């Protein structure tokens, strides 16, 4: 059973300054919903309704967003405007939220290790809210797709996509053998390699299902790329034991950590989702 999903949300969002000076980047709206809410809705759709945030300074708005706002609720109760809150109310009713702080920015791997407190010894999902993943209406969300693979194999699973060679240095990149269409056993993984050193053009995107042995691996992972503790390096230790799968997900992914990706996501959501069914 996987019930928990971790959201590392401590990053600064420097690429969006000044918008992110006093506001978490995860609260940037794509049309009318903050990025992090898309991620939480995806987790819930996969049955992961115990949500854990690894936050940092200046991230209070995320916790507040998933809490009841009494003044606001009271003010608009019974009015036309109440409908605008319904989609976040639904999220709040269908999940529990807890959070802990990452006191220092020492990388994604470190953030996940800090989250051990919220997870305990069980498998869990990880969603990087910057990566907005969308699927067609009625299709499995990307996290649901990963959970299904986990249920079959009982191993950690990373979501991957093919990227142009010149872009590999933005991602964790894998070497892998395809065992079924779209499902791979990972033999090597490198965090943000140069195009010449990349083992392939299969890039990891911000969706993972991790088995709890990742925490022990993280405890023994030295700082890697950019002096940070990398989840990719910790996963490599499990991959060497044949314990990591990669899955070429079905759906669209927008890099909302970049201005271009964020604008593309906004246009897409407006045209294909919001304008058809505003909620
Ligand atoms: C992180 C991971 C990287 C992964 C990427 C997906 O990097 O370290 O392996 O490919 O997320 O978005 P970041 O984008 O946080 O630098």
CSV table of C-alpha atoms and ligand atoms in Angstrom, one decimal:
chain,number,residue,atom,x,y,z
A,1,UNK,CA,0.0,0.0,0.0
A,2,UNK,CA,1.3,3.5,-0.8
A,3,UNK,CA,-0.5,6.2,1.1
A,4,UNK,CA,2.0,9.0,1.4
A,5,UNK,CA,3.4,11.6,-1.0
A,6,UNK,CA,6.3,13.9,-0.3
A,7,UNK,CA,6.5,17.4,-1.8
A,8,UNK,CA,10.0,19.0,-1.5
A,9,UNK,CA,9.0,22.6,-1.6
A,10,UNK,CA,11.9,24.4,0.0
A,11,UNK,CA,13.6,25.8,-3.1
A,12,UNK,CA,13.9,29.5,-3.7
A,13,UNK,CA,12.5,29.9,-7.2
A,14,UNK,CA,15.2,32.4,-8.2
A,15,UNK,CA,14.2,32.2,-11.8
A,16,UNK,CA,10.9,33.8,-11.0
A,17,UNK,CA,12.2,36.8,-9.0
A,18,UNK,CA,10.9,39.2,-8.1
A,19,UNK,CA,7.5,37.3,-8.1
A,20,UNK,CA,9.0,34.8,-5.6
A,21,UNK,CA,10.6,37.3,-3.3
A,22,UNK,CA,8.0,36.9,-0.6
A,23,UNK,CA,5.9,34.1,-2.1
A,24,UNK,CA,6.8,30.5,-2.6
A,25,UNK,CA,7.2,29.5,-6.3
A,26,UNK,CA,4.9,26.6,-5.7
A,27,UNK,CA,2.1,29.1,-5.1
A,28,UNK,CA,2.4,30.6,-8.6
A,29,UNK,CA,-0.9,30.1,-10.3
A,30,UNK,CA,-1.4,28.3,-13.5
A,31,UNK,CA,-4.6,30.1,-14.5
A,32,UNK,CA,-6.4,30.0,-11.2
A,33,UNK,CA,-4.8,27.2,-9.2
A,34,UNK,CA,-1.4,27.2,-7.6
A,35,UNK,CA,1.2,24.8,-9.0
A,36,UNK,CA,1.4,22.8,-5.8
A,37,UNK,CA,-2.4,22.2,-5.9
A,38,UNK,CA,-2.1,20.5,-9.2
A,39,UNK,CA,0.6,18.2,-7.6
A,40,UNK,CA,-1.5,17.5,-4.6
A,41,UNK,CA,-4.6,16.7,-6.8
A,42,UNK,CA,-2.4,14.3,-8.8
A,43,UNK,CA,-1.2,12.6,-5.6
A,44,UNK,CA,-4.8,12.2,-4.3
A,45,UNK,CA,-5.9,10.8,-7.7
A,46,UNK,CA,-3.2,8.0,-7.2
A,47,UNK,CA,-4.6,7.2,-3.7
A,48,UNK,CA,-1.8,9.0,-1.9
A,49,UNK,CA,-3.8,11.2,0.4
A,50,UNK,CA,-1.3,11.7,3.2
A,51,UNK,CA,0.6,14.7,2.0
A,52,UNK,CA,4.0,15.7,3.5
A,53,UNK,CA,5.7,19.0,2.6
A,54,UNK,CA,9.4,19.6,3.2
A,55,UNK,CA,9.3,23.4,3.4
A,56,UNK,CA,11.7,26.1,4.2
A,57,UNK,CA,11.6,29.8,5.3
A,58,UNK,CA,9.0,31.8,3.5
A,59,UNK,CA,6.8,28.9,2.6
A,60,UNK,CA,4.0,29.4,5.1
A,61,UNK,CA,1.5,30.2,2.3
A,62,UNK,CA,1.6,26.5,1.2
A,63,UNK,CA,0.5,25.2,4.6
A,64,UNK,CA,-2.2,28.0,4.7
A,65,UNK,CA,-3.5,27.1,1.3
A,66,UNK,CA,-4.4,23.6,2.4
A,67,UNK,CA,-6.1,24.8,5.6
A,68,UNK,CA,-9.5,26.4,6.1
A,69,UNK,CA,-9.6,30.1,5.8
A,70,UNK,CA,-12.3,31.0,8.3
A,71,UNK,CA,-12.6,34.7,7.5
A,72,UNK,CA,-12.9,34.0,3.8
A,73,UNK,CA,-15.3,31.1,4.2
A,74,UNK,CA,-17.5,33.2,6.5
A,75,UNK,CA,-17.4,36.2,4.2
A,76,UNK,CA,-18.5,34.3,1.1
A,77,UNK,CA,-20.7,31.6,2.6
A,78,UNK,CA,-24.0,31.4,0.8
A,79,UNK,CA,-22.9,33.8,-2.0
A,80,UNK,CA,-22.2,33.3,-5.7
A,81,UNK,CA,-18.5,33.3,-4.9
A,82,UNK,CA,-18.5,30.2,-2.8
A,83,UNK,CA,-18.0,28.0,-5.9
A,84,UNK,CA,-14.5,29.5,-6.4
A,85,UNK,CA,-13.4,27.7,-3.2
A,86,UNK,CA,-15.0,24.4,-3.9
A,87,UNK,CA,-12.0,22.8,-5.7
A,88,UNK,CA,-9.6,23.5,-2.9
A,89,UNK,CA,-12.1,22.5,-0.3
A,90,UNK,CA,-12.4,19.1,-1.9
A,91,UNK,CA,-8.7,18.7,-1.8
A,92,UNK,CA,-8.6,19.6,1.9
A,93,UNK,CA,-11.4,17.1,2.7
A,94,UNK,CA,-9.7,14.3,0.8
A,95,UNK,CA,-6.2,14.5,2.3
A,96,UNK,CA,-4.2,15.1,5.4
A,97,UNK,CA,-1.3,17.5,5.4
A,98,UNK,CA,1.9,17.6,7.5
A,99,UNK,CA,5.1,19.5,7.1
A,100,UNK,CA,8.6,19.7,8.3
A,101,UNK,CA,11.4,22.1,7.5
A,102,UNK,CA,14.6,21.6,5.7
A,103,UNK,CA,16.9,23.9,7.7
A,104,UNK,CA,19.6,24.1,5.0
A,105,UNK,CA,19.4,23.9,1.2
A,106,UNK,CA,21.5,20.8,0.7
A,107,UNK,CA,19.8,19.4,-2.4
A,108,UNK,CA,16.8,17.3,-3.4
A,109,UNK,CA,18.2,14.1,-1.8
A,110,UNK,CA,18.7,16.0,1.5
A,111,UNK,CA,15.2,17.3,1.3
A,112,UNK,CA,13.8,13.8,0.9
A,113,UNK,CA,15.9,12.5,3.8
A,114,UNK,CA,14.5,15.3,6.0
A,115,UNK,CA,11.1,14.1,4.9
A,116,UNK,CA,11.8,10.6,6.4
A,117,UNK,CA,10.1,12.0,9.6
A,118,UNK,CA,6.8,12.3,7.7
A,119,UNK,CA,7.1,9.0,5.8
A,120,UNK,CA,8.5,6.4,8.2
A,121,UNK,CA,9.4,3.0,6.8
A,122,UNK,CA,7.0,2.6,3.9
A,123,UNK,CA,7.0,3.2,0.1
A,124,UNK,CA,6.0,6.7,-0.9
A,125,UNK,CA,5.6,9.0,-3.9
A,126,UNK,CA,7.6,12.2,-4.5
A,127,UNK,CA,6.2,15.0,-6.6
A,128,UNK,CA,8.2,18.0,-7.7
A,129,UNK,CA,5.5,20.6,-8.2
A,130,UNK,CA,7.6,22.5,-10.7
A,131,UNK,CA,7.0,19.7,-13.1
A,132,UNK,CA,3.4,20.0,-14.0
A,133,UNK,CA,2.1,16.8,-15.5
A,134,UNK,CA,-1.2,16.6,-17.3
A,135,UNK,CA,-3.1,13.7,-18.8
A,136,UNK,CA,-6.2,13.5,-20.9
A,137,UNK,CA,-9.5,13.5,-19.1
A,138,UNK,CA,-10.3,10.0,-17.8
A,139,UNK,CA,-6.6,8.8,-18.2
A,140,UNK,CA,-4.5,7.7,-15.2
A,141,UNK,CA,-2.5,10.6,-13.7
A,142,UNK,CA,1.3,10.2,-14.0
A,143,UNK,CA,1.6,9.3,-10.3
A,144,UNK,CA,-1.2,6.7,-10.8
A,145,UNK,CA,0.8,5.2,-13.6
A,146,UNK,CA,3.9,5.0,-11.4
A,147,UNK,CA,2.0,3.5,-8.5
A,148,UNK,CA,0.6,0.8,-10.8
A,149,UNK,CA,4.2,-0.1,-11.9
A,150,UNK,CA,5.3,-0.2,-8.2
A,151,UNK,CA,2.4,-2.5,-7.3
A,152,UNK,CA,3.5,-5.0,-10.0
A,153,UNK,CA,7.3,-5.0,-9.3
A,154,UNK,CA,7.7,-3.7,-5.7
A,155,UNK,CA,10.7,-1.6,-6.8
A,156,UNK,CA,11.4,2.2,-6.9
A,157,UNK,CA,10.1,3.8,-10.1
A,158,UNK,CA,11.2,7.0,-11.7
A,159,UNK,CA,9.2,8.7,-14.5
A,160,UNK,CA,11.3,9.4,-17.6
A,161,UNK,CA,10.9,11.2,-20.9
A,162,UNK,CA,13.1,11.5,-24.0
A,163,UNK,CA,14.8,14.9,-24.3
A,164,UNK,CA,17.0,16.4,-27.0
A,165,UNK,CA,20.7,15.6,-26.3
A,166,UNK,CA,21.5,19.2,-25.8
A,167,UNK,CA,19.1,19.4,-22.8
A,168,UNK,CA,20.3,16.4,-20.8
A,169,UNK,CA,22.4,18.6,-18.5
A,170,UNK,CA,19.1,19.9,-16.9
A,171,UNK,CA,18.1,16.4,-15.6
A,172,UNK,CA,19.1,13.2,-14.0
A,173,UNK,CA,19.8,10.8,-16.9
A,174,UNK,CA,19.6,7.0,-16.9
A,175,UNK,CA,21.1,4.1,-18.7
A,176,UNK,CA,18.5,1.3,-18.8
A,177,UNK,CA,17.3,-1.8,-20.5
A,178,UNK,CA,13.7,-2.0,-21.7
A,179,UNK,CA,12.0,-5.0,-20.2
A,180,UNK,CA,8.5,-4.2,-21.5
A,181,UNK,CA,7.2,-1.4,-23.7
A,182,UNK,CA,7.9,1.8,-21.7
A,183,UNK,CA,9.3,0.0,-18.6
A,184,UNK,CA,13.1,-0.2,-18.0
A,185,UNK,CA,15.5,-1.6,-15.5
A,186,UNK,CA,17.9,1.1,-14.6
A,187,UNK,CA,21.6,0.2,-14.6
A,188,UNK,CA,23.2,3.7,-14.3
A,189,UNK,CA,22.1,7.2,-13.5
A,190,UNK,CA,23.9,10.5,-13.6
A,191,UNK,CA,22.8,13.9,-12.3
A,192,UNK,CA,22.9,16.6,-14.9
A,193,UNK,CA,25.6,15.2,-17.2
A,194,UNK,CA,27.1,17.1,-20.1
A,195,UNK,CA,25.7,15.8,-23.4
A,196,UNK,CA,29.0,14.0,-24.1
A,197,UNK,CA,28.9,12.1,-20.8
A,198,UNK,CA,25.2,11.3,-20.8
A,199,UNK,CA,24.4,7.6,-20.8
A,200,UNK,CA,21.3,8.3,-23.0
A,201,UNK,CA,18.7,11.0,-23.6
A,202,UNK,CA,16.2,9.4,-21.1
A,203,UNK,CA,15.7,12.1,-18.5
A,204,UNK,CA,14.1,11.8,-15.1
A,205,UNK,CA,11.2,14.1,-14.4
A,206,UNK,CA,9.8,15.1,-11.1
A,207,UNK,CA,7.7,12.0,-10.2
A,208,UNK,CA,9.1,9.1,-8.2
A,209,UNK,CA,7.8,6.2,-6.2
A,210,UNK,CA,10.5,5.3,-3.7
A,211,UNK,CA,11.0,2.3,-1.5
A,212,UNK,CA,12.0,3.1,2.1
A,213,UNK,CA,15.5,1.7,1.7
A,214,UNK,CA,16.2,5.0,-0.1
A,215,UNK,CA,16.6,6.7,3.3
A,216,UNK,CA,19.5,4.5,4.3
A,217,UNK,CA,21.0,5.1,0.8
A,218,UNK,CA,20.6,8.8,1.2
A,219,UNK,CA,22.3,8.8,4.6
A,220,UNK,CA,25.4,7.4,2.9
A,221,UNK,CA,25.3,9.6,-0.1
A,222,UNK,CA,28.0,12.2,-0.4
A,223,UNK,CA,27.4,15.6,-1.9
A,224,UNK,CA,27.5,15.3,-5.7
A,225,UNK,CA,26.6,17.7,-8.5
A,226,UNK,CA,26.7,21.3,-7.3
A,227,UNK,CA,27.9,20.2,-3.9
A,228,UNK,CA,24.3,18.9,-3.1
A,229,UNK,CA,23.0,15.6,-1.9
A,230,UNK,CA,21.4,14.2,-5.0
A,231,UNK,CA,18.5,11.7,-5.1
A,232,UNK,CA,19.9,10.5,-8.4
A,233,UNK,CA,23.1,9.4,-6.6
A,234,UNK,CA,21.2,7.6,-3.8
A,235,UNK,CA,18.9,5.9,-6.3
A,236,UNK,CA,22.0,4.7,-8.2
A,237,UNK,CA,23.0,2.6,-5.2
A,238,UNK,CA,19.6,0.8,-5.3
A,239,UNK,CA,19.8,0.6,-9.1
A,240,UNK,CA,23.1,-1.3,-8.8
A,241,UNK,CA,21.1,-4.0,-6.9
A,242,UNK,CA,18.5,-4.1,-9.7
A,243,UNK,CA,16.0,-2.2,-7.5
A,244,UNK,CA,15.1,0.7,-9.7
A,245,UNK,CA,12.7,0.9,-12.7
A,246,UNK,CA,12.1,3.7,-15.1
A,247,UNK,CA,8.8,4.3,-16.7
A,248,UNK,CA,8.1,6.4,-19.9
A,249,UNK,CA,5.0,8.0,-18.7
A,250,UNK,CA,2.0,8.9,-20.8
A,251,UNK,CA,1.0,12.5,-20.7
A,252,UNK,CA,2.4,16.0,-20.9
A,253,UNK,CA,5.0,17.6,-18.8
A,254,UNK,CA,5.6,21.3,-18.4
A,255,UNK,CA,8.8,22.6,-16.8
A,256,UNK,CA,7.1,25.3,-14.6
A,257,UNK,CA,10.5,26.0,-13.0
A,258,UNK,CA,11.3,28.0,-16.2
A,259,UNK,CA,9.4,31.1,-17.5
A,260,UNK,CA,8.9,29.5,-20.9
A,261,UNK,CA,7.5,26.3,-19.5
A,262,UNK,CA,5.3,28.1,-17.1
A,263,UNK,CA,3.8,30.3,-19.9
A,264,UNK,CA,3.3,27.2,-22.1
A,265,UNK,CA,1.5,25.5,-19.2
A,266,UNK,CA,-0.7,28.5,-18.6
A,267,UNK,CA,-1.7,28.7,-22.2
A,268,UNK,CA,-2.3,25.0,-22.4
A,269,UNK,CA,-4.4,24.8,-19.2
A,270,UNK,CA,-6.4,27.9,-20.2
A,271,UNK,CA,-7.2,26.6,-23.7
A,272,UNK,CA,-7.7,22.9,-23.1
A,273,UNK,CA,-9.0,22.7,-19.5
A,274,UNK,CA,-10.1,26.0,-17.9
A,275,UNK,CA,-12.0,27.5,-20.8
A,276,UNK,CA,-14.0,24.2,-21.3
A,277,UNK,CA,-14.8,23.8,-17.6
A,278,UNK,CA,-13.9,26.7,-15.4
A,279,UNK,CA,-13.4,25.5,-11.8
B,1,LIG,C1,15.7,17.5,-10.0
B,1,LIG,C2,16.5,16.2,-10.0
B,1,LIG,C3,16.8,15.8,-11.5
B,1,LIG,C4,15.5,15.6,-12.2
B,1,LIG,C5,14.7,17.0,-12.2
B,1,LIG,C6,13.3,16.8,-12.8
B,1,LIG,O1,16.5,18.5,-10.5
B,1,LIG,O2,17.7,16.4,-9.3
B,1,LIG,O3,17.5,14.5,-11.4
B,1,LIG,O4,15.8,15.3,-13.6
B,1,LIG,O5,14.5,17.4,-10.8
B,1,LIG,O6,12.7,18.0,-12.8
B,1,LIG,P1,16.1,20.1,-10.4
B,1,LIG,O7,15.2,20.4,-11.6
B,1,LIG,O8,15.4,20.3,-9.1
B,1,LIG,O9,17.4,20.9,-10.5
